[in-house]
Every structure is written in C-alpha cells, then in structure tokens.
PDB file of C-alpha atoms in Angstrom:
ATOM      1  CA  UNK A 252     -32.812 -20.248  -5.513  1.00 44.00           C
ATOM      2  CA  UNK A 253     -35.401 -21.404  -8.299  1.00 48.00           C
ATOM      3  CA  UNK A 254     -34.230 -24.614 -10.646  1.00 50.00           C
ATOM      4  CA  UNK A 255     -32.916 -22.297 -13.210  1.00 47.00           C
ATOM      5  CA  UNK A 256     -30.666 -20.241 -11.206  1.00 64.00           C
ATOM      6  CA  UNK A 257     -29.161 -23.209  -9.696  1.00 83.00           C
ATOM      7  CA  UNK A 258     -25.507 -24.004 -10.971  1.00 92.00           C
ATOM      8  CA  UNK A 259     -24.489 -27.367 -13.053  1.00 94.00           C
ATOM      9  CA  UNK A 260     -21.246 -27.935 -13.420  1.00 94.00           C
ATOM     10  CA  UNK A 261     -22.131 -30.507 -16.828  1.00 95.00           C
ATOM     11  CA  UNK A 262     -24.412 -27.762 -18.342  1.00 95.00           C
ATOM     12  CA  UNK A 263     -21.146 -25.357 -17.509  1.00 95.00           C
ATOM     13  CA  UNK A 264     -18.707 -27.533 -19.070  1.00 95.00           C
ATOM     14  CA  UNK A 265     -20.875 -27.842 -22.605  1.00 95.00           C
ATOM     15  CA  UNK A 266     -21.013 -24.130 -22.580  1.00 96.00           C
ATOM     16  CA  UNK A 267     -17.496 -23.966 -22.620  1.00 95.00           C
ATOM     17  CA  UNK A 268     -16.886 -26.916 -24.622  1.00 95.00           C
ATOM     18  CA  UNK A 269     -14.786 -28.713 -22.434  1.00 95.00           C
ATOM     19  CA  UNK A 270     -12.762 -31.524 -23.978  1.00 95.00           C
ATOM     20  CA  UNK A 271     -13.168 -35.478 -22.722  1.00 96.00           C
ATOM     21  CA  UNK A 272     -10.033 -36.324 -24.027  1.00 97.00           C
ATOM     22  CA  UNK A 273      -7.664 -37.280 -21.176  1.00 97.00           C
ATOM     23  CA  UNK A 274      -9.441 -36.923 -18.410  1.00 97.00           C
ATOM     24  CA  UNK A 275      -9.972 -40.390 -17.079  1.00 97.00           C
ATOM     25  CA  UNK A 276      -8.229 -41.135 -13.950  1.00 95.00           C
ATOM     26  CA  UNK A 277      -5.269 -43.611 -13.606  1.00 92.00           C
ATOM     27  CA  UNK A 278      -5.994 -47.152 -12.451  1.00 89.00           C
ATOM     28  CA  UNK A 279      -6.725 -50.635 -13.183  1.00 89.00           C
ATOM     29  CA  UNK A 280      -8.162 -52.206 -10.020  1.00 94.00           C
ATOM     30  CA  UNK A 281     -11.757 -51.679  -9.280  1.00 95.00           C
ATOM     31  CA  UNK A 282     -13.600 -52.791  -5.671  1.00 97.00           C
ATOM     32  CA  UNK A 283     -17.801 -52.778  -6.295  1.00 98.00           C
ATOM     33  CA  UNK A 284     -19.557 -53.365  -2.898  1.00 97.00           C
ATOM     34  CA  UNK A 285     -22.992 -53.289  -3.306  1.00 96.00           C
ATOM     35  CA  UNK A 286     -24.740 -50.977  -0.983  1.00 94.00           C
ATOM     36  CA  UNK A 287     -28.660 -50.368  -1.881  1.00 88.00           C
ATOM     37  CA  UNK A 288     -29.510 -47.285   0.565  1.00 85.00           C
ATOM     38  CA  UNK A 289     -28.042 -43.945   0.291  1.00 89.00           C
ATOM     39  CA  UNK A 290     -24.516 -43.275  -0.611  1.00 93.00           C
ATOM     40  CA  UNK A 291     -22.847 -40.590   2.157  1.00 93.00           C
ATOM     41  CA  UNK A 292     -21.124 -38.190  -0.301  1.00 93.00           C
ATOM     42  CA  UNK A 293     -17.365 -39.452   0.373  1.00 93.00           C
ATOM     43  CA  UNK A 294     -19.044 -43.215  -0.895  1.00 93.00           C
ATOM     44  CA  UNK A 295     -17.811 -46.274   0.948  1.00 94.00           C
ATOM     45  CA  UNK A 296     -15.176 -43.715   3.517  1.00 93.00           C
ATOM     46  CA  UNK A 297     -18.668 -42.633   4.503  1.00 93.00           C
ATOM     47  CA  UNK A 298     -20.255 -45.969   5.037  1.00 93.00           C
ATOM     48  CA  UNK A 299     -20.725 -46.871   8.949  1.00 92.00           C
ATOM     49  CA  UNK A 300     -19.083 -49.988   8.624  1.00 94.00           C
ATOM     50  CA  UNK A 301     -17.650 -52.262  11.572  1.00 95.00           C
ATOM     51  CA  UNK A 302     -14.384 -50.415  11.598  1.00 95.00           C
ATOM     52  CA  UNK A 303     -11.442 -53.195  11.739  1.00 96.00           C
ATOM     53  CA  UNK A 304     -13.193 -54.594   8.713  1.00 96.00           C
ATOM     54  CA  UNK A 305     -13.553 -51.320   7.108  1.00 96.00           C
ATOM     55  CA  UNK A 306      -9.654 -50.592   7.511  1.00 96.00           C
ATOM     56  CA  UNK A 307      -8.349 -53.754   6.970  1.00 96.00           C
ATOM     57  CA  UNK A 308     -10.485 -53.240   3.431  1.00 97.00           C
ATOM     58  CA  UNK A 309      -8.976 -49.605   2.957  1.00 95.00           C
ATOM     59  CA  UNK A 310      -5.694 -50.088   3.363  1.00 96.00           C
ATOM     60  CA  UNK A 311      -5.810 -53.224   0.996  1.00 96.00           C
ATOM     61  CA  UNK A 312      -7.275 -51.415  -2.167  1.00 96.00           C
ATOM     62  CA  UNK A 313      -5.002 -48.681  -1.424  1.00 95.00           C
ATOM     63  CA  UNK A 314      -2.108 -50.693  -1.398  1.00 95.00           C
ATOM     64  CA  UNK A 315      -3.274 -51.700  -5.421  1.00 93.00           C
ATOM     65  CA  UNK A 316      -4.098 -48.007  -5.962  1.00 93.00           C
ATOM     66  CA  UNK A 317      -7.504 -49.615  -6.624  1.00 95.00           C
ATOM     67  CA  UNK A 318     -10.727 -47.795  -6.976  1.00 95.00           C
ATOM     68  CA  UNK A 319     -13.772 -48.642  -4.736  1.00 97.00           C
ATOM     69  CA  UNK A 320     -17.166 -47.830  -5.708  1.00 97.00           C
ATOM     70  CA  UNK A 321     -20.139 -48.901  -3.728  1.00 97.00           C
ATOM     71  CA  UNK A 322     -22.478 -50.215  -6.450  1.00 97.00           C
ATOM     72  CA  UNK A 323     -26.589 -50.635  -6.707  1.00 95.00           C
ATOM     73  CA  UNK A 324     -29.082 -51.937  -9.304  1.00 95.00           C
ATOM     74  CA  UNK A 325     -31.127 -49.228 -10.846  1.00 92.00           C
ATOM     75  CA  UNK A 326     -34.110 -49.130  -9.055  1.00 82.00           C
ATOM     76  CA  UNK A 327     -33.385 -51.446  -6.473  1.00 63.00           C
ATOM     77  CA  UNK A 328     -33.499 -49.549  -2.886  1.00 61.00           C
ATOM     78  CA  UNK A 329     -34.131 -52.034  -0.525  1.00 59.00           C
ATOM     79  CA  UNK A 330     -31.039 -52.573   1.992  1.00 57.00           C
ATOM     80  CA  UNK A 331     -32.316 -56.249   2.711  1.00 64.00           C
ATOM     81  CA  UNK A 332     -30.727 -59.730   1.920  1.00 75.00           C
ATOM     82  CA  UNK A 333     -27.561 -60.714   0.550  1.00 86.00           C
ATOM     83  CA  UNK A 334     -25.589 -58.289  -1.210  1.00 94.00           C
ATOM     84  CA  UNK A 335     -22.261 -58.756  -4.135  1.00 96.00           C
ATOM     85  CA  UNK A 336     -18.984 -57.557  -4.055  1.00 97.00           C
ATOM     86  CA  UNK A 337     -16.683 -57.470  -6.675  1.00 96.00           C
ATOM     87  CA  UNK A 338     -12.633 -57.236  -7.622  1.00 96.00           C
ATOM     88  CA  UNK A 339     -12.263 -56.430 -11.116  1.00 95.00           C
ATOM     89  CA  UNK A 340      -8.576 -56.197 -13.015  1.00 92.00           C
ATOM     90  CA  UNK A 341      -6.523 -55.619 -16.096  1.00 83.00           C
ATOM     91  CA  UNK A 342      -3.495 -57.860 -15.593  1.00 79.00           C
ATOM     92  CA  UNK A 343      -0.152 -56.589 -17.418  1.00 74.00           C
ATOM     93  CA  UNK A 344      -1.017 -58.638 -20.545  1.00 74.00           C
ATOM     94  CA  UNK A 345      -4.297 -57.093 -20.930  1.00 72.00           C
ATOM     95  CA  UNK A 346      -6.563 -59.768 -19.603  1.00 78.00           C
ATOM     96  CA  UNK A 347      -9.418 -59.680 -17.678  1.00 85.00           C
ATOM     97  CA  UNK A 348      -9.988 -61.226 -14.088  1.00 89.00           C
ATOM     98  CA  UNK A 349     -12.553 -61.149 -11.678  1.00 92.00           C
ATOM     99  CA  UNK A 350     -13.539 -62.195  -8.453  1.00 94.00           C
ATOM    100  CA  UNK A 351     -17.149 -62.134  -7.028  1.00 95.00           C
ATOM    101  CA  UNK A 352     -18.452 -62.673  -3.730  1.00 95.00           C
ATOM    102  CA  UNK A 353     -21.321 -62.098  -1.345  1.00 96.00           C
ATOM    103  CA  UNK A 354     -21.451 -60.701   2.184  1.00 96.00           C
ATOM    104  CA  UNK A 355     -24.392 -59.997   4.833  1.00 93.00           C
ATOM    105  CA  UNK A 356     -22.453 -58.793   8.089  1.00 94.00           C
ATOM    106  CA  UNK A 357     -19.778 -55.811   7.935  1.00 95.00           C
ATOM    107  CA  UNK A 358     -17.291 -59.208   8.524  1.00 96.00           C
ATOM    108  CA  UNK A 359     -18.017 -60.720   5.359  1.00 96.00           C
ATOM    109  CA  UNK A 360     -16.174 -57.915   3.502  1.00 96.00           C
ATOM    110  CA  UNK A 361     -12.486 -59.163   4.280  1.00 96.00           C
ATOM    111  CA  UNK A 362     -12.488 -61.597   1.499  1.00 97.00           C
ATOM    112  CA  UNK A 363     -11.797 -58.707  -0.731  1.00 97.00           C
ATOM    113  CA  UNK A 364      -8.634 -58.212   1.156  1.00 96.00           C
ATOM    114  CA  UNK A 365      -7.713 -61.644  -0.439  1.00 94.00           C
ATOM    115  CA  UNK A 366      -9.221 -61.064  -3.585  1.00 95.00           C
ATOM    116  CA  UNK A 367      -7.459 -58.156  -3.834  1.00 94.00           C
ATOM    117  CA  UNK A 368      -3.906 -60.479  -3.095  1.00 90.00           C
ATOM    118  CA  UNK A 369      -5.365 -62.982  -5.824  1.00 86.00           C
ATOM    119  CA  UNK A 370      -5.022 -62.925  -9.696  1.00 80.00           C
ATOM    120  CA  UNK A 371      -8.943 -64.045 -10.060  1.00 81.00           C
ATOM    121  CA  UNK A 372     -11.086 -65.811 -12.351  1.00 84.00           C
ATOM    122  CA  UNK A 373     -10.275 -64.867 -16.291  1.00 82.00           C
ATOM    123  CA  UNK A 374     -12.920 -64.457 -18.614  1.00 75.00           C
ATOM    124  CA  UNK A 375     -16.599 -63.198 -17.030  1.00 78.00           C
ATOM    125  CA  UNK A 376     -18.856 -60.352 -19.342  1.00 85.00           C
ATOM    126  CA  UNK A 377     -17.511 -56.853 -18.588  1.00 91.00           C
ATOM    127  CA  UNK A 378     -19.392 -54.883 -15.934  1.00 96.00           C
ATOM    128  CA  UNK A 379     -21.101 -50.925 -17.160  1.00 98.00           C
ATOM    129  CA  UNK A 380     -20.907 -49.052 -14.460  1.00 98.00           C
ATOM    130  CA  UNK A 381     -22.807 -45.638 -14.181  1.00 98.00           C
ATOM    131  CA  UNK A 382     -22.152 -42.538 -11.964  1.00 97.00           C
ATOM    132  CA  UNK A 383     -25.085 -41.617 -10.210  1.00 96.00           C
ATOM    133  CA  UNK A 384     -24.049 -40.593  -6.980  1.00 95.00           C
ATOM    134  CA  UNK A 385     -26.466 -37.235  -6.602  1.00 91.00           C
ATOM    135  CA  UNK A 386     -24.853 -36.919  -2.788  1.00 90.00           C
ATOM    136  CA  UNK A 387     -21.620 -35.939  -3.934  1.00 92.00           C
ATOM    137  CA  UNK A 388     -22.585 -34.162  -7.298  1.00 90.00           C
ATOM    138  CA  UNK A 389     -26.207 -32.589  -7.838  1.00 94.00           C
ATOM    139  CA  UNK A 390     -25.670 -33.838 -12.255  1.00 94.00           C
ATOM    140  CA  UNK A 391     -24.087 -37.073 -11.429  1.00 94.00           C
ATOM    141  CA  UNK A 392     -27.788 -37.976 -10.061  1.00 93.00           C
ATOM    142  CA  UNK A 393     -29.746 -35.547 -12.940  1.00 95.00           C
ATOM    143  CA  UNK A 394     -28.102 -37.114 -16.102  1.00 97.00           C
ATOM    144  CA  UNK A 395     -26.979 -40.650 -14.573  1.00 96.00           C
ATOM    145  CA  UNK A 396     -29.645 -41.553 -12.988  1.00 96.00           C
ATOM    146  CA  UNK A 397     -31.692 -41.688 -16.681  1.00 97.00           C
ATOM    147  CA  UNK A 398     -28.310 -43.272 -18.369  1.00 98.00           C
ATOM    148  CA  UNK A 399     -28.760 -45.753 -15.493  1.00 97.00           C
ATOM    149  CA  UNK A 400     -32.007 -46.472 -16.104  1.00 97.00           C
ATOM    150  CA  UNK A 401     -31.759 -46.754 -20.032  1.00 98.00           C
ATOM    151  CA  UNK A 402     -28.643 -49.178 -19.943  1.00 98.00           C
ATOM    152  CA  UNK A 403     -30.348 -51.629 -16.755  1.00 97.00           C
ATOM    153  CA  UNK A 404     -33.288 -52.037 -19.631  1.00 97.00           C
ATOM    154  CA  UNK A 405     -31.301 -52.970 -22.432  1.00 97.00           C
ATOM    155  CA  UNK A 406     -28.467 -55.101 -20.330  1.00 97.00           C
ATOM    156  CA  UNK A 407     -30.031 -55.948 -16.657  1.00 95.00           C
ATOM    157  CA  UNK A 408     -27.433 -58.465 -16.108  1.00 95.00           C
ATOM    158  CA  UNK A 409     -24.267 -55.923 -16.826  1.00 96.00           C
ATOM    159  CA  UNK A 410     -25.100 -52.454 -15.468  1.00 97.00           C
ATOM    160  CA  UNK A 411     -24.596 -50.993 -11.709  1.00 97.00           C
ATOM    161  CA  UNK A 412     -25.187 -47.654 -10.836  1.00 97.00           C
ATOM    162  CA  UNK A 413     -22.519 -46.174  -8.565  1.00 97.00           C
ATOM    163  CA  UNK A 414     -21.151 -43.865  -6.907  1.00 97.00           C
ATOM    164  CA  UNK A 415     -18.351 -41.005  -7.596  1.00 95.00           C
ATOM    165  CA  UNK A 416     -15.920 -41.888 -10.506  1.00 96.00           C
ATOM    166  CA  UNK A 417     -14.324 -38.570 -11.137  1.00 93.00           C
ATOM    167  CA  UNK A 418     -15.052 -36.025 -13.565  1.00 94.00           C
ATOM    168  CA  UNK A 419     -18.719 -34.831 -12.046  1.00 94.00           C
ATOM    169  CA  UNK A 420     -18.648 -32.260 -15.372  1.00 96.00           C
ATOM    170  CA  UNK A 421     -18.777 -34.480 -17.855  1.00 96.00           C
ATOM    171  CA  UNK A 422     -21.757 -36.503 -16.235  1.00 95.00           C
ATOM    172  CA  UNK A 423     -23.243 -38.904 -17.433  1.00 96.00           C
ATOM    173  CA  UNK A 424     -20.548 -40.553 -16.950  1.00 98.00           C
ATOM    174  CA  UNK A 425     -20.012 -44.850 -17.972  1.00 98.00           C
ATOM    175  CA  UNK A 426     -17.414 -46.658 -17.204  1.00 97.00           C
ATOM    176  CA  UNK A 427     -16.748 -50.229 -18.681  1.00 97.00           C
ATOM    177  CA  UNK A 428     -14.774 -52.710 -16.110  1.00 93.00           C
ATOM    178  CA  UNK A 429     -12.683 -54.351 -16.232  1.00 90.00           C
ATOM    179  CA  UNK A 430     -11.629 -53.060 -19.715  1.00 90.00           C
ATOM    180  CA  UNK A 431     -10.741 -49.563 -18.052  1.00 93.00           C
ATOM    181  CA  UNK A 432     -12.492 -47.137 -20.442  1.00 97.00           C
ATOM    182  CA  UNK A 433     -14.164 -44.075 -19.695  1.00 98.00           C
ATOM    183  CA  UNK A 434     -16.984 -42.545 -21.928  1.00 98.00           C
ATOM    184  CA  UNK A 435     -18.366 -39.028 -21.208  1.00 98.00           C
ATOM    185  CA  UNK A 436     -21.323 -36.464 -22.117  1.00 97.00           C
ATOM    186  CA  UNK A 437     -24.011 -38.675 -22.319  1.00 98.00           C
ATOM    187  CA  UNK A 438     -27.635 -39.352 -22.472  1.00 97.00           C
ATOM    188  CA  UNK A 439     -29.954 -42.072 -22.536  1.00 97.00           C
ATOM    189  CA  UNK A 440     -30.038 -42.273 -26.019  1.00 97.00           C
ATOM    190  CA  UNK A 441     -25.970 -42.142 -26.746  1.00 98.00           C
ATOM    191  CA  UNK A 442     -25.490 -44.037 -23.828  1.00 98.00           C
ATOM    192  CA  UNK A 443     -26.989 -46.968 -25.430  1.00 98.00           C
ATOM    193  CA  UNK A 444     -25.239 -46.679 -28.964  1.00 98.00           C
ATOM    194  CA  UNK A 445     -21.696 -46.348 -27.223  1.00 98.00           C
ATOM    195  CA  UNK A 446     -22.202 -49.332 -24.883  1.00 98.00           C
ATOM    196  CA  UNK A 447     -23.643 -51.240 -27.994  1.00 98.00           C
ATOM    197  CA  UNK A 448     -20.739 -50.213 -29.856  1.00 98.00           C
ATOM    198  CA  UNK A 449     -18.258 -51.024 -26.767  1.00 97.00           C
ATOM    199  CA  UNK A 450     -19.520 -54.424 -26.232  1.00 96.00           C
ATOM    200  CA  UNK A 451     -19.127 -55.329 -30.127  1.00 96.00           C
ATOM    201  CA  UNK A 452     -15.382 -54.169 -30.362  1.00 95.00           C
ATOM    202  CA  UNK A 453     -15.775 -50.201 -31.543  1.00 97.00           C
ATOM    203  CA  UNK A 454     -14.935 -47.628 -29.377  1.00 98.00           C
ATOM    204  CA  UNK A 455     -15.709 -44.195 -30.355  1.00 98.00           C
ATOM    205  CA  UNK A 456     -13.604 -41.026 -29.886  1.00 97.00           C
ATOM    206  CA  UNK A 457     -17.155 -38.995 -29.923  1.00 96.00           C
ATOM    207  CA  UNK A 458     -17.749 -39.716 -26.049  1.00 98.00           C
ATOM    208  CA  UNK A 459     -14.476 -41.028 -25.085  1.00 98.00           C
ATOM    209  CA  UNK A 460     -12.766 -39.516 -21.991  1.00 98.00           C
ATOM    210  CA  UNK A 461      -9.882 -42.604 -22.194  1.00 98.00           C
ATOM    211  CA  UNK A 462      -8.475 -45.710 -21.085  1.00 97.00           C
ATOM    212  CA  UNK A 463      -7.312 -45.648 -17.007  1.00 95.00           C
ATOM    213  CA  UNK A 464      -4.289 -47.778 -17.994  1.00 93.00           C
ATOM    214  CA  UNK A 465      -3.103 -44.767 -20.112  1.00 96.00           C
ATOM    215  CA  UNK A 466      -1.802 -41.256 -18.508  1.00 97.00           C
ATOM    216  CA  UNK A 467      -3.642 -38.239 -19.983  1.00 97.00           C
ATOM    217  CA  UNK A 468      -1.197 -37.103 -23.079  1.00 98.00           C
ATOM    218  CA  UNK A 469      -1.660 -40.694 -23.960  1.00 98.00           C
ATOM    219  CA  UNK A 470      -5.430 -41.175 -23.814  1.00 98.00           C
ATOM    220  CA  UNK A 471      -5.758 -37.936 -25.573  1.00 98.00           C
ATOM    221  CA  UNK A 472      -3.536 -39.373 -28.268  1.00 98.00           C
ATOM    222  CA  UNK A 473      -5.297 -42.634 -28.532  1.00 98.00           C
ATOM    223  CA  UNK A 474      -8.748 -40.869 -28.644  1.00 98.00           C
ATOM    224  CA  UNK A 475      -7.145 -38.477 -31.945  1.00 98.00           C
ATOM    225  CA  UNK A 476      -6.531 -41.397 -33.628  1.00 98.00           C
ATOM    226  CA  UNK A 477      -9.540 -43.270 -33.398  1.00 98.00           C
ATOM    227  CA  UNK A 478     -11.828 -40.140 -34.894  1.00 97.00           C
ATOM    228  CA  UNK A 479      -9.039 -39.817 -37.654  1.00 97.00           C
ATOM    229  CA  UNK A 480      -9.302 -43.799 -38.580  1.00 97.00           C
ATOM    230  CA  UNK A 481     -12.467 -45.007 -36.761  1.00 97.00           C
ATOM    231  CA  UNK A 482     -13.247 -46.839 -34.201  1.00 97.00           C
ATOM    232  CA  UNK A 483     -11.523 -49.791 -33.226  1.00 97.00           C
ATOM    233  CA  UNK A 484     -11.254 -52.634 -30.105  1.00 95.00           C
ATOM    234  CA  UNK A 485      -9.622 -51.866 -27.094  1.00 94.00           C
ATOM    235  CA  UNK A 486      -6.757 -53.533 -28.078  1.00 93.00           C
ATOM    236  CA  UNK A 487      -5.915 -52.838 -31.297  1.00 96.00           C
ATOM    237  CA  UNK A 488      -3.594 -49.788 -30.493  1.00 97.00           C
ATOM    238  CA  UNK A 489      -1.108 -49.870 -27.863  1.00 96.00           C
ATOM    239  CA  UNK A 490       1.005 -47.171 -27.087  1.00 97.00           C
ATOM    240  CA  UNK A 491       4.605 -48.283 -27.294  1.00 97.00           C
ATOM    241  CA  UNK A 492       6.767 -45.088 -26.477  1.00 97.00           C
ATOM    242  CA  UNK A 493       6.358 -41.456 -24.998  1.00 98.00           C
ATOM    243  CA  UNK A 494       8.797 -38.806 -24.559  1.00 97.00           C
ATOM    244  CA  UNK A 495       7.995 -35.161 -23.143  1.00 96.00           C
ATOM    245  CA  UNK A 496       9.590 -31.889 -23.306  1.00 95.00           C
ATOM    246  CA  UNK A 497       8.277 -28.787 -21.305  1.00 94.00           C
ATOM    247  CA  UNK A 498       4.454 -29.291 -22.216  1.00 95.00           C
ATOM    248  CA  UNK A 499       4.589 -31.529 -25.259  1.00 97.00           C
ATOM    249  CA  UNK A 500       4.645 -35.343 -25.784  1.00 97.00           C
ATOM    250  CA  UNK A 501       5.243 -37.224 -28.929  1.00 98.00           C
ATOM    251  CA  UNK A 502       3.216 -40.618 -28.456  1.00 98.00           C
ATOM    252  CA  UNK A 503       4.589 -43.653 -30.809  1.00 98.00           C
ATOM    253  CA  UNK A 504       0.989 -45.700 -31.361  1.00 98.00           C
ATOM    254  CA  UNK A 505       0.821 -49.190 -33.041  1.00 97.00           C
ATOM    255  CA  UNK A 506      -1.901 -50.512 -34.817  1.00 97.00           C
ATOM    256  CA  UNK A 507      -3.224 -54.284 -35.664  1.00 95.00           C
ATOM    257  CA  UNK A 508      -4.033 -54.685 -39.525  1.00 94.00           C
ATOM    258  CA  UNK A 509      -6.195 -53.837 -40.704  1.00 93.00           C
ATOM    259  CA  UNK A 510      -5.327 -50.588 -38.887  1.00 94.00           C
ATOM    260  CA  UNK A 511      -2.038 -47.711 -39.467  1.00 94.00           C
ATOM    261  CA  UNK A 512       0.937 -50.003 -38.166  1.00 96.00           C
ATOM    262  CA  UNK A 513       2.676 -47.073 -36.472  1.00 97.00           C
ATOM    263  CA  UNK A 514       1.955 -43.529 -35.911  1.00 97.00           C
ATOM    264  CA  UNK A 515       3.563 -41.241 -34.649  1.00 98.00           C
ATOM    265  CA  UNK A 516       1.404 -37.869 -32.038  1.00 98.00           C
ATOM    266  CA  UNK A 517       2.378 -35.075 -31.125  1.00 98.00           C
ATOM    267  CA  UNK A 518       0.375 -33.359 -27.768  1.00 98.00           C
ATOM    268  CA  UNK A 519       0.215 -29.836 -26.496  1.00 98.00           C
ATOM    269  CA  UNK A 520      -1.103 -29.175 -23.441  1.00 97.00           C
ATOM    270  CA  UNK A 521      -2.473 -26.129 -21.277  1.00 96.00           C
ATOM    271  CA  UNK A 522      -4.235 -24.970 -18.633  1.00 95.00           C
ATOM    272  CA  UNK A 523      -7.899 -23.503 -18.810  1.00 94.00           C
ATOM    273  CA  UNK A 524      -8.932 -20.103 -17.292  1.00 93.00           C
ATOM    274  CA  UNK A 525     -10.048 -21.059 -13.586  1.00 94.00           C
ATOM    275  CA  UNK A 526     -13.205 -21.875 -13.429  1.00 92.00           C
ATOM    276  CA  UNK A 527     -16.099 -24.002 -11.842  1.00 93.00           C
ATOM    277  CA  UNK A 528     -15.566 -27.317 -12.348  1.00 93.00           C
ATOM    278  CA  UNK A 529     -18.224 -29.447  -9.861  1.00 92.00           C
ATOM    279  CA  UNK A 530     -21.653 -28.248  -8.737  1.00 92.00           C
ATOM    280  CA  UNK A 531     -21.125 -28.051  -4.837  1.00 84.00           C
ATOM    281  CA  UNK A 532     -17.134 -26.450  -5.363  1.00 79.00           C
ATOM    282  CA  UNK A 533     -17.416 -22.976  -4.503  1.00 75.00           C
ATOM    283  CA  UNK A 534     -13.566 -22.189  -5.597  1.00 84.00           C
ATOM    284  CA  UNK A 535     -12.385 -21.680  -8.658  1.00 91.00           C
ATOM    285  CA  UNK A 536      -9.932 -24.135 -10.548  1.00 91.00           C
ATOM    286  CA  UNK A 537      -8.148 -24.559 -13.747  1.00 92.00           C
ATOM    287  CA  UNK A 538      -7.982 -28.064 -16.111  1.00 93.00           C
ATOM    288  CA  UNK A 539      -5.518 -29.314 -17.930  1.00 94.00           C
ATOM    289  CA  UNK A 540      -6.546 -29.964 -21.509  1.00 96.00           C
ATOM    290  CA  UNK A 541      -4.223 -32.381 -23.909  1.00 97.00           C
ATOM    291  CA  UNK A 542      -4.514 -31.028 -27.527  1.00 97.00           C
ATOM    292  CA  UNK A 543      -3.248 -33.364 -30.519  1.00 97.00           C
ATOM    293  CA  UNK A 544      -1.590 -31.002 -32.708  1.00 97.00           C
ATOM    294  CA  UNK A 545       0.153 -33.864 -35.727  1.00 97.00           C
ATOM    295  CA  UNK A 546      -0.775 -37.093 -36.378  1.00 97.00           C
ATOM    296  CA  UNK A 547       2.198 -38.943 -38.536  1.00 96.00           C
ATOM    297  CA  UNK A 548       1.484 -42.035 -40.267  1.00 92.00           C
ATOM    298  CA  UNK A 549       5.374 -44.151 -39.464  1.00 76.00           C
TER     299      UNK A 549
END
C-alpha cells in the first residue's frame, strides 16, 4: 500500500466534518512519567516496569480515575539519566496543584502513589502536553509530532510530548494541565496562536474539544457560547445546572462581568453513521455528536 492509499483517521474526520465539541474525556487527575525511548502502543500498561511498583502505581491512579501519560521532550531520545514525574490536579474549587518528582530505578516511582494521596503544591506554570504517540495511532505521530516541535520552540520549559490522550481523529491534539482543556485539529501554526491565546486568558471555541471537568452536553454548551460571545478564561463560565430528557439537555451557564450573567442551552444529541474512527481500527463505529440548538440570554 503506497502513502496515498493508506487510511488517516484525522484526514477522514475533516472530510466529514466531524465536530470537537464534547469530545474530551472526563477527568481531572493527570500522572506524566517521563519515558524518552519508545512508547509500546498501550503507553505506560506496556512499559516493562518492575511489576510490584508498576501495580502498586496502577491501582493508585485508578483509584483517582486519573490519567497517566508517559511524557518526553521533543527531540530528546536518549533513555539515560534522571528522569521527572509528575501529579497534576484541579481541586473542587478550581485550583491548581502539583507535585513533581524524579526517579532512576523502576522503585523510585511509588512516590506517586503518595502524591497521588496528597493535595500538592498550588500555583506552578501549566504544563502543554501534545499527543504524539505514532505506536498507537499512525496521525497522532504525523500531525503531533510537528505541533510538538513548534510549541517546544516557542515554550521549552512548558511542553511534553506524550502519549495517547483520546480522540486519535482529531490529532493534533494539545492538552493544557492542570487546567483540563482539550484543543483539537491543529497544526503548527494554530497550535501556537491557541496556546498563546490559552496562556493569556482566551480560550477559543475554533479548536476547542472541552474542559475534562465537564461531561460532553456540557462542554459542547460551554464551547457554543464562547464563539457566540468570544473567548474568555477558563473560569469565567461555570456551569451551574443540567437537566436531560431522552436526548436533550438544557445547560444553565453563568458568566463573570463583563460577560452574559446567565444563559440558558439547549443540546441535541445523535449518533453518526458508523464509521472509521482511528487509523489501525478495522471495525466500524458510530460518535456521539452534542449539537447546541438555543442559546437564551437569562
């Protein structure tokens, strides 16, 4: 099979026009290990790692329904010296906490497990991270990997590639962390602008797939109203109330001033014809797709 004939599942998805709007995955915990040689496809379940340590790791993100990602510089494939770990959250007041560490042996690892049992460190600069993980989705490596590179150049100190962080068809995929929000659909270029735009308090709906402390309906709502009014920080709407019936959801949104004070959204959603949704999936699957159909000013 020549280049062109090959399948790619982001190429696919513009084709169709698939929509980013509620699809980023639920969660507010985030593991990083840094791990500079290749990524096994199934990320850090893949690693060969001493295998108390590795459970006793497992079972404590799991317990948070965290997220771990093994993590890398762009560039940087040497598996020497001493590599970071991190625990990243979004406490229930919508602060950010941290906690870094190092390790060298497979040992070193289990202070996650108390990191992970610890409120952390507030404050610290957010942390970009970028899906490249070309072992578990062939675009994940062909559009992150120049995303990667663009974003390392402009903030060394912030960006990580890493591995598999859902949603392979809208690759390039950028996730800021702790904050919890998901941008889709780009390229070196846009990747820049919407990180630049992040880190100065304005989120975009343009590449927005949502925030992970928000369930789908919601995110989708959120992301209507910022391309109605513009962008705006990631606190400066809250979603106060939701109520569904059958396949619609009327979302109650507050705003700070200078912004709508409430609103009021109605979503519809459906299912898509099946389809192919990831480059290496050989069945076919449907997605659900959250449509705002009435935004109310309360």
């Amino acid at each position: 099979m020549t280049a062109a004939e090959r399948f790619f599942c982001a190429d696919a998805a513009r084709t169709r026009g698939d929509s980013l709007a509620g699809t980023a995955p639920h969660g507010s915990v985030w593991v990083l290990i840094e791990h500079r040689g290749g990524w096994p496809p199934n990320g850090f379940d893949g690693l060969d790692l001493e295998p108390h340590t590795k459970g006793l790791v497992f079972s404590a993100a799991q317990a948070v329904r965290a997220r771990v990602l093994l993590v890398r510089r762009h560039g940087r494939r040497s598996p020497e010296g001493t590599r970071r770990w991190a625990v990243l959250r979004q406490d229930n007041s919508g602060a950010y906490r941290q906690r870094w560490g190092t390790w060298s042996r497979d040992q070193d690892l289990v202070e996650i497990v108390q990191a992970l049992g610890a409120p952390g460190e507030l404050g610290s600069p957010p942390v970009v991270l970028v899906c490249a993980h070309g072992q578990h989705d062939t675009c994940c490596a062909v559009r992150g990997r120049p995303v990667g590179r663009a974003l390392s150049e402009r903030w060394p100190e912030l960006v990580w590639e890493c591995t598999h962080v859902g949603g392979d068809r809208f690759a390039a995929n950028v996730v800021v962390a702790p904050d919890g929000v998901y941008y889709g659909g780009l390229d070196a270029k846009s990747s820049v602008t919407t990180v630049e735009e992040h880190l100065a308090g304005r989120i975009h709906a343009e590449h927005l797939r949502g925030y992970t402390d928000l369930f789908p309906p919601q995110q989708a709502a959120v992301a209507a109203v910022l391309r109605r009014f513009g962008p705006a920080g990631r606190h400066d709407y809250a979603v106060v109330e939701t109520s569904r019936e059958d396949n619609r959801w009327r979302i109650r949104i507050t705003g700070r001033p200078p912004r709508p004070a409430a609103l009021d959204v109605e979503v519809h959603s459906h299912r898509t014809p099946p389809s192919q949704l990831t480059c290496r999936g050989l069945s076919m699957s449907s997605a659900a797709v959250y449509e705002v159909t009435s935004i109310g000013v309360g």
